[in-house]
CSV table of C-alpha atoms in Angstrom, one decimal:
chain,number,residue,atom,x,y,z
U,27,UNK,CA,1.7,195.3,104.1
U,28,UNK,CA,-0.1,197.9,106.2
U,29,UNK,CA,0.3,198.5,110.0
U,30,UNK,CA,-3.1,199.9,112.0
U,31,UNK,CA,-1.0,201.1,114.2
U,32,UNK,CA,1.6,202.8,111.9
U,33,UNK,CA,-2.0,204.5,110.1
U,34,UNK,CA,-2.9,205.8,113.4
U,35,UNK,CA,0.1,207.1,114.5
U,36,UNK,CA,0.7,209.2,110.7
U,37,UNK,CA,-2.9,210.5,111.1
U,38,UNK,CA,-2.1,212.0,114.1
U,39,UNK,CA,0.9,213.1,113.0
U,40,UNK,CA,-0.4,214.6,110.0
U,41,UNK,CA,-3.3,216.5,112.2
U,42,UNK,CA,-0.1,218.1,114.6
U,43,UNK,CA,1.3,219.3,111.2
U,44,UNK,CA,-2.1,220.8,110.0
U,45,UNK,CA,-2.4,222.6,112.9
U,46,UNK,CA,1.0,224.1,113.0
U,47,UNK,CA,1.0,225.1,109.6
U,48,UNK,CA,-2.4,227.1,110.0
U,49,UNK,CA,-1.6,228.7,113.2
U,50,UNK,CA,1.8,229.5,111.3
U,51,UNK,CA,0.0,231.0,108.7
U,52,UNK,CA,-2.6,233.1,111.0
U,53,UNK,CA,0.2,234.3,112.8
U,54,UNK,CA,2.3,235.7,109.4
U,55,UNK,CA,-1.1,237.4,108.3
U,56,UNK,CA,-1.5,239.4,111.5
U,57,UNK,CA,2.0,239.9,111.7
U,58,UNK,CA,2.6,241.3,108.1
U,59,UNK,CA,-1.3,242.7,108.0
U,60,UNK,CA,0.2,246.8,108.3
U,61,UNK,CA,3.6,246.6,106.6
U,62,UNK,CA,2.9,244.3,103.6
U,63,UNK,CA,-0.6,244.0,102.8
U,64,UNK,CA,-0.2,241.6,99.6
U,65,UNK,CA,2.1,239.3,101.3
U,66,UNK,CA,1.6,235.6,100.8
U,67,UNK,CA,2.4,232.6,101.8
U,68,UNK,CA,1.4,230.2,98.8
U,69,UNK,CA,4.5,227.6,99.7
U,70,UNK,CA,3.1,227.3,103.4
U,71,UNK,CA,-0.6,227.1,102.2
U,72,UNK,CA,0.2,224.6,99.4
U,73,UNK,CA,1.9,221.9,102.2
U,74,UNK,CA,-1.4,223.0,103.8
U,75,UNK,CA,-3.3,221.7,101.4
U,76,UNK,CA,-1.5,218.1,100.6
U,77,UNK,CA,-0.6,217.8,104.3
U,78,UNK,CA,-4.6,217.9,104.7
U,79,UNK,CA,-5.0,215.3,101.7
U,80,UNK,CA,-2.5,213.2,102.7
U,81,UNK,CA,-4.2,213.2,106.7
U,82,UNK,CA,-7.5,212.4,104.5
U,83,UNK,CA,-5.9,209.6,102.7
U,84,UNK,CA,-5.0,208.3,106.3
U,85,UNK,CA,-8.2,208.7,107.5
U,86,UNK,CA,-10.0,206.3,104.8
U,87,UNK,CA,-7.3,203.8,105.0
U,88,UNK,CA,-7.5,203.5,108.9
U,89,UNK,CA,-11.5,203.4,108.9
U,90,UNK,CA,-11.3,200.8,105.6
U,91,UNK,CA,-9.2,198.3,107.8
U,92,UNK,CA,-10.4,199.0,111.4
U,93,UNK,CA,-14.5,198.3,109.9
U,94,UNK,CA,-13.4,195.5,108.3
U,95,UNK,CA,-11.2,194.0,110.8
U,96,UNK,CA,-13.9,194.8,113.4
U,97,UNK,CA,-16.8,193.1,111.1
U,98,UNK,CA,-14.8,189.8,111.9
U,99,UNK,CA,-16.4,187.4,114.0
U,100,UNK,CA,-13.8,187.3,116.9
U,101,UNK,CA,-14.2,191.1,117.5
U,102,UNK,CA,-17.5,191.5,117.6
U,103,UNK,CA,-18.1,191.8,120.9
U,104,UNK,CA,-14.6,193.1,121.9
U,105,UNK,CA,-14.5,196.0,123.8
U,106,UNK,CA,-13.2,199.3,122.0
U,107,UNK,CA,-9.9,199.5,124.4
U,108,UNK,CA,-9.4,195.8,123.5
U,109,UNK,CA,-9.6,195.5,120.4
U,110,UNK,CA,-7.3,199.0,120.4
U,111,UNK,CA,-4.9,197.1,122.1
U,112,UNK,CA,-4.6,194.2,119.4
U,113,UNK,CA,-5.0,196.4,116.4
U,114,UNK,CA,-2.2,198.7,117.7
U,115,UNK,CA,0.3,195.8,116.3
U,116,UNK,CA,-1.4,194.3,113.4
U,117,UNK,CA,-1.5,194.6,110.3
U,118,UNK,CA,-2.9,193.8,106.9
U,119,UNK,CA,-0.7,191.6,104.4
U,120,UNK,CA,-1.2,190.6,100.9
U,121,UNK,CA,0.0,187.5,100.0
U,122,UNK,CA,0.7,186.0,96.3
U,123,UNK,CA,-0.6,183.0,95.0
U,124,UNK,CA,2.0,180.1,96.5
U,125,UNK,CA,3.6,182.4,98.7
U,126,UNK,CA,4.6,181.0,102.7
U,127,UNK,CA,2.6,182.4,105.5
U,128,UNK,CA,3.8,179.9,108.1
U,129,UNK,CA,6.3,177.1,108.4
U,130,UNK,CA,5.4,174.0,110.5
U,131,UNK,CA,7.6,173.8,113.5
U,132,UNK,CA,7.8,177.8,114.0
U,133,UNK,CA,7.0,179.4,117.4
U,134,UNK,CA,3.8,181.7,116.7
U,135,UNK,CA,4.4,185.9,116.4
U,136,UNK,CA,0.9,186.5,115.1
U,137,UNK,CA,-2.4,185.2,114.8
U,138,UNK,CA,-3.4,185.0,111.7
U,139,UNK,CA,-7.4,185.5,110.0
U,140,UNK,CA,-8.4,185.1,106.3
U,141,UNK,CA,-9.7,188.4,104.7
U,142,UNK,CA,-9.6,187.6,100.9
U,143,UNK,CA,-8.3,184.1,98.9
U,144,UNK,CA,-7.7,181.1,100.0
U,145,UNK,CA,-5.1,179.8,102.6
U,146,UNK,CA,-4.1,175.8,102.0
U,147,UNK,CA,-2.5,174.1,105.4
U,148,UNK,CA,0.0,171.7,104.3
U,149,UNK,CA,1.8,169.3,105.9
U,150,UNK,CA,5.0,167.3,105.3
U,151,UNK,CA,8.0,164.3,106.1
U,152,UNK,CA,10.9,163.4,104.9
U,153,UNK,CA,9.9,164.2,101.3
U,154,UNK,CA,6.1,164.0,101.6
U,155,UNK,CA,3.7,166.5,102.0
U,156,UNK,CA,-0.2,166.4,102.6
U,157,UNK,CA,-3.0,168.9,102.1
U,158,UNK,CA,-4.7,169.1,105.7
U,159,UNK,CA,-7.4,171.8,105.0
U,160,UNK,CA,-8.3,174.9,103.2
U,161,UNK,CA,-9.1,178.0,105.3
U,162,UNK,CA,-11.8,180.4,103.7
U,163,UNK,CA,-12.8,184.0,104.9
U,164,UNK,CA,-13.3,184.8,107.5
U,165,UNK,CA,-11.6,182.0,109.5
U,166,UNK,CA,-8.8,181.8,111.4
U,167,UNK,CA,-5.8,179.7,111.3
U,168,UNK,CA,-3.5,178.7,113.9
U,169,UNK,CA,-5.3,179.6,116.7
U,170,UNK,CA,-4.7,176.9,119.2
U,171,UNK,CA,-1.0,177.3,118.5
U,172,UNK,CA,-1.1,180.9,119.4
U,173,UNK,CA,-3.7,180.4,122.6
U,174,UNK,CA,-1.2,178.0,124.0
U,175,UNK,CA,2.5,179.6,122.7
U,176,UNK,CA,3.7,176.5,121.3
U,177,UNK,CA,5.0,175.7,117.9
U,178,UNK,CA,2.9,175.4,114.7
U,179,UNK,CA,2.0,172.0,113.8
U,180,UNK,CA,0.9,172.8,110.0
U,181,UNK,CA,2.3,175.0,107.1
U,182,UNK,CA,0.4,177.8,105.6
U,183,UNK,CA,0.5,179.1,101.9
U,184,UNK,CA,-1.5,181.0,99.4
U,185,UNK,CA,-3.3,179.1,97.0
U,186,UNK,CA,-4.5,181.9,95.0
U,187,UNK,CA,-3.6,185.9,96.0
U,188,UNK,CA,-5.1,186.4,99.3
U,189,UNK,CA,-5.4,189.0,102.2
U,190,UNK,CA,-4.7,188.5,105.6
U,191,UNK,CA,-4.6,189.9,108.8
U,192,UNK,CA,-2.1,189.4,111.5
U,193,UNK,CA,-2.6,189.8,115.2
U,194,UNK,CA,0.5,190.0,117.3
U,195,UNK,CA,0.4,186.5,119.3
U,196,UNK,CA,1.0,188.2,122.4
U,197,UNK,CA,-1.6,190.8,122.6
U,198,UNK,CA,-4.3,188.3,121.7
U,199,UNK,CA,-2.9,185.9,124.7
U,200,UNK,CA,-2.9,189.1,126.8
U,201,UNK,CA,-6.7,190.3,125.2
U,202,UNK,CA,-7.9,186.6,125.8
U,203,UNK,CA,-7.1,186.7,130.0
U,204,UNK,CA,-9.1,189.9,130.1
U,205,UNK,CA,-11.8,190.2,128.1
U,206,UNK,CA,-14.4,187.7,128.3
U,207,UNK,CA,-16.2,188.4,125.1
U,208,UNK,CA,-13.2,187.8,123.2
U,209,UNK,CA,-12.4,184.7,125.5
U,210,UNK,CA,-15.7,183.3,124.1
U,211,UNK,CA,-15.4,183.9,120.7
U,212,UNK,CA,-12.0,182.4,120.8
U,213,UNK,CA,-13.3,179.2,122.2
U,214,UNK,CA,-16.8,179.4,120.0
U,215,UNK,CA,-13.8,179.5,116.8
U,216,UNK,CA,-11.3,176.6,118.4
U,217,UNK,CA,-14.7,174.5,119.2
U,218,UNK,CA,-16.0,174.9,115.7
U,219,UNK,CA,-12.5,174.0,114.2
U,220,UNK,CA,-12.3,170.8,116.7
U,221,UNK,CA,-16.0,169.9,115.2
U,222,UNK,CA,-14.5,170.4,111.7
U,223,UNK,CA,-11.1,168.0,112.3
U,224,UNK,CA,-13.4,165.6,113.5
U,225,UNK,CA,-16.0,165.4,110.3
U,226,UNK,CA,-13.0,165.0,108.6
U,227,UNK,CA,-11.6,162.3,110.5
U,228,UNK,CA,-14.9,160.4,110.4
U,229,UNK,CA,-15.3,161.4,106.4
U,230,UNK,CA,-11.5,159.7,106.2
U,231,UNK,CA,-11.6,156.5,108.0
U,232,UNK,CA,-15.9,155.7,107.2
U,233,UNK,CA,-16.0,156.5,102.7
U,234,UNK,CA,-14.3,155.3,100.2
U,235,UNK,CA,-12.0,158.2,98.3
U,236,UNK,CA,-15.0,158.2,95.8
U,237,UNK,CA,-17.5,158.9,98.7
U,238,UNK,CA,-15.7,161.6,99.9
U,239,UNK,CA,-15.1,163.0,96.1
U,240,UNK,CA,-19.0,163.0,95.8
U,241,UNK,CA,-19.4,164.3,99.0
U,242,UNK,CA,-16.8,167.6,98.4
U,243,UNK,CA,-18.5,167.8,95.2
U,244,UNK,CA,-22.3,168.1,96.9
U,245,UNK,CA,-20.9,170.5,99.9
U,246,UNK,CA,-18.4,172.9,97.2
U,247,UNK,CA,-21.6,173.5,95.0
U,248,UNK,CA,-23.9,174.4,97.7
U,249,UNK,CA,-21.1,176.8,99.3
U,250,UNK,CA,-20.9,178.1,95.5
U,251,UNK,CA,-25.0,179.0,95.4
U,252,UNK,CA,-26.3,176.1,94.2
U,253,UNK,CA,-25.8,176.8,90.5
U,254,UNK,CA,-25.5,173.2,89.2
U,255,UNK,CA,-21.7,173.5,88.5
U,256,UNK,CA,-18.6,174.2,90.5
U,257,UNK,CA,-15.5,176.0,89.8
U,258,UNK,CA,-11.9,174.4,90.7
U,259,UNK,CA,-10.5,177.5,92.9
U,260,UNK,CA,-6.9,176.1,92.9
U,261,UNK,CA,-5.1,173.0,91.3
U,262,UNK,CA,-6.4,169.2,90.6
U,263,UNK,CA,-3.7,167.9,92.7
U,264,UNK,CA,-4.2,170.1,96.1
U,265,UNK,CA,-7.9,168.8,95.7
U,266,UNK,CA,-6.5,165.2,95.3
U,267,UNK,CA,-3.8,165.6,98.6
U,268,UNK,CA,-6.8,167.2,100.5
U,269,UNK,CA,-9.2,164.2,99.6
U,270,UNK,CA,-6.3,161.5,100.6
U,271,UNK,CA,-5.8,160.1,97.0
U,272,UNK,CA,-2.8,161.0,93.7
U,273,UNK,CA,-4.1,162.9,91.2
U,274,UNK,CA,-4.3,159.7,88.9
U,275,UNK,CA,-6.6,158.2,91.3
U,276,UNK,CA,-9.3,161.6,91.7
U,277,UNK,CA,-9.3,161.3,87.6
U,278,UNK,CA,-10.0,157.6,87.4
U,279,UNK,CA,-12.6,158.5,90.3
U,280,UNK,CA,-14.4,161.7,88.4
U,281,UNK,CA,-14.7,159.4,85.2
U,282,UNK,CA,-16.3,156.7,87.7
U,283,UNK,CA,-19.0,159.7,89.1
U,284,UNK,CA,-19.9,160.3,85.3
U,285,UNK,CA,-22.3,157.3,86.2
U,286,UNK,CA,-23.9,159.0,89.2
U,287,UNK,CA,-24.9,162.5,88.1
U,288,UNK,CA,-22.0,164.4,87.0
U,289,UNK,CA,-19.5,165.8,84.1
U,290,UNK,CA,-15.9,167.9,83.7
U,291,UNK,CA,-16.2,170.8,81.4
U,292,UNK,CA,-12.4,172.1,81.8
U,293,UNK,CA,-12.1,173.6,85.1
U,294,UNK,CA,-15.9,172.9,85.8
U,295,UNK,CA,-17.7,170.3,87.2
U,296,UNK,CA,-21.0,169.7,86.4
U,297,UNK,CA,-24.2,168.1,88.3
U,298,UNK,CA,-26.3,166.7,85.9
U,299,UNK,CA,-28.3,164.1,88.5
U,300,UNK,CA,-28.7,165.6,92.0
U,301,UNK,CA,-30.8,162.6,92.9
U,302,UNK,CA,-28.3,160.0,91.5
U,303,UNK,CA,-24.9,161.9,93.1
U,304,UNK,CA,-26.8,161.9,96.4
U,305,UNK,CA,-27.9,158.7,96.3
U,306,UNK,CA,-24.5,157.6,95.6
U,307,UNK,CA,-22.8,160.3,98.0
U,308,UNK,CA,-24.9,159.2,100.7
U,309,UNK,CA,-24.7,162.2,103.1
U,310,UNK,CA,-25.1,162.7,107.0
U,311,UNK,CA,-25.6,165.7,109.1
U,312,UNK,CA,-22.9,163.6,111.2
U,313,UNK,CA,-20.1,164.1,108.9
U,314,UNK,CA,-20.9,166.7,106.3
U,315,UNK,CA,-22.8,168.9,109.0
C-alpha cells in the first residue's frame, strides 16, 4: 500500500535532512580547517550519501504514481491544487487475486479506480450471489455511491492480482463542488456507466443466454485485438453468473456455438466462422455499442 501523501511528506523530509547534514559538514571543515587539517567526517558524509539515495528513491516513486494517477481520465483536466488536494490522501493498493475491496452495504471512505487486473462486482442474498459486472482499467467503481455518501449497493473483489487506487470519499465530494473540470469528467464517467447498466439490461431481458454467450464472445475478442481466439481472464463460473446462467448451462451452450463458428481449446476459445457466429449473435449498436 503506498500513500502520495506519506511519499511527499518523506521527500521533503529527506531534502531538510540533506541540507542539514551538508551545512553540518561545511561548517566542521571550516571549523577544523587550521587545527586539524586531515580531519574527516566519513560517518556524516556516508548518511549524506544514503540520505540522498533514499530522497531519490522517493522522488521516482512519487513521480511513478502521481504520472500515472494523473494519466487517468478523471484528472485530466483537474487543476494542479485539485488534484493536490485528492492525492494528498490516497493511495495506491495491491490487491491479491480473490481478495475483498468492498462489502455491499458499507458507507464509502474512498473512491476507488482500476489501475492493473480485474475487479468483479458481486452481489448476494440469503445464500446467493451474482456476478453484476467486471471493471477494467482504467475505470472507476463505485462512484455514484461516493458522489452521493450513501452505502455501497455492490461487493468488490479481485479476480486476478490487481492495482488500485483509492481516493478519500470526501476530498473527491469536496473536489467535485469546486472544480468544474473534474465535475464533468465525473458525470462524463457516471453517464457512461448508466449507458453500460442499460445495454446490459436490454442484452438480459431481449437474448436468449446463448445470444448473450455469442455476443460476450464477439465483443471479448475484439477488446483482445482481434486475434481469432480469446483468453478466459478468470474462472468458467464468474463468466456463467455474469451471463445469468450455472456453469452446466454456459457448457451445454459453448457445445451448442460449435455449430455457429466456434471451438474450446482449454482455456481458449476459438472463432473459426466470424460470418456464422455473427449471423447467429445477431448484434446491434443498441445493445453491444
Amino acid at each position: 500500500m503506498i500513500k502520495i501523501g506519506r511519499l511527499r511528506r518523506c521527500r521533503l523530509a529527506l531534502d531538510q535532512i540533506c541540507r542539514l547534514a551538508s551545512d553540518t559538514i561545511n561548517r566542521s571543515a571550516l571549523i577544523f580547517k587550521g587545527f586539524a587539517p586531515s580531519l574527516r567526517v566519513p560517518p556524516l558524509l556516508t548518511f549524506v550519501k544514503y540520505a540522498k539515495r533514499l530522497r531519490h528513491y522517493f522522488v521516482k516513486m512519487l513521480r511513478y504514481n502521481v504520472d500515472n494517477a494523473r494519466n487517468l481520465p478523471l484528472f485530466r483536466g483537474i487543476s494542479k491544487r485539485n488534484f493536490d488536494l485528492l492525492m494528498e490522501g490516497s493511495l495506491f493498493r495491491d490487491v491479491p487475486k480473490g481478495a475483498i475491496v468492498i462489502r455491499e452495504g458499507q458507507v464509502p471512505q474512498y473512491l476507488y479506480l482500476v489501475v492493473d487486473g480485474l475487479i468483479e462486482l458481486f452481489a448476494s442474498f440469503e445464500g446467493e450471489e451474482t456476478t453484476l459486472d467486471i471493471a477494467r482499467p482504467p475505470s472507476t467503481f463505485i462512484l455514484a455511491a461516493v458522489v452521493r455518501d450513501e452505502v455501497f449497493l455492490k461487493s468488490a473483489r479481485a479476480l486476478v492480482s490487481a492495482r488500485i487506487l483509492a481516493i478519500p470519499a470526501a476530498a473527491v465530494r469536496e473536489v467535485f463542488g469546486r472544480d468544474a473540470a473534474f465535475a464533468r469528467a465525473v458525470v462524463a464517467e457516471l453517464a457512461f456507466r448508466y449507458r453500460v447498466v442499460v445495454r446490459a439490461l436490454k442484452n438480459e431481458k431481449l437474448r436468449t443466454s446463448t445470444e448473450r454467450l455469442a455476443n460476450w464472445i464477439r465483443d471479448t475478442e475484439r477488446m483482445q485485438g482481434g486475434r481469432g481466439f480469446i483468453e478466459l481472464e478468470f474462472e468458467k463460473k464468474t463468466l456463467a453468473s455474469l451471463l445469468g446462467m450455472t456453469p452446466a448451462n454456459l457448457s451445454r451452450e459453448l457445445s451448442f456455438l460449435s455449430r455457429h463458428g466456434i471451438r474450446t481449446r482449454g482455456r481458449q476459445i476459438v472463432i473459426k466462422d466470424r460470418h456464422a457466429l455473427a449471423g447467429y449473435a445477431r448484434p446491434t449498436p443498441l445493445i453491444d455499442g
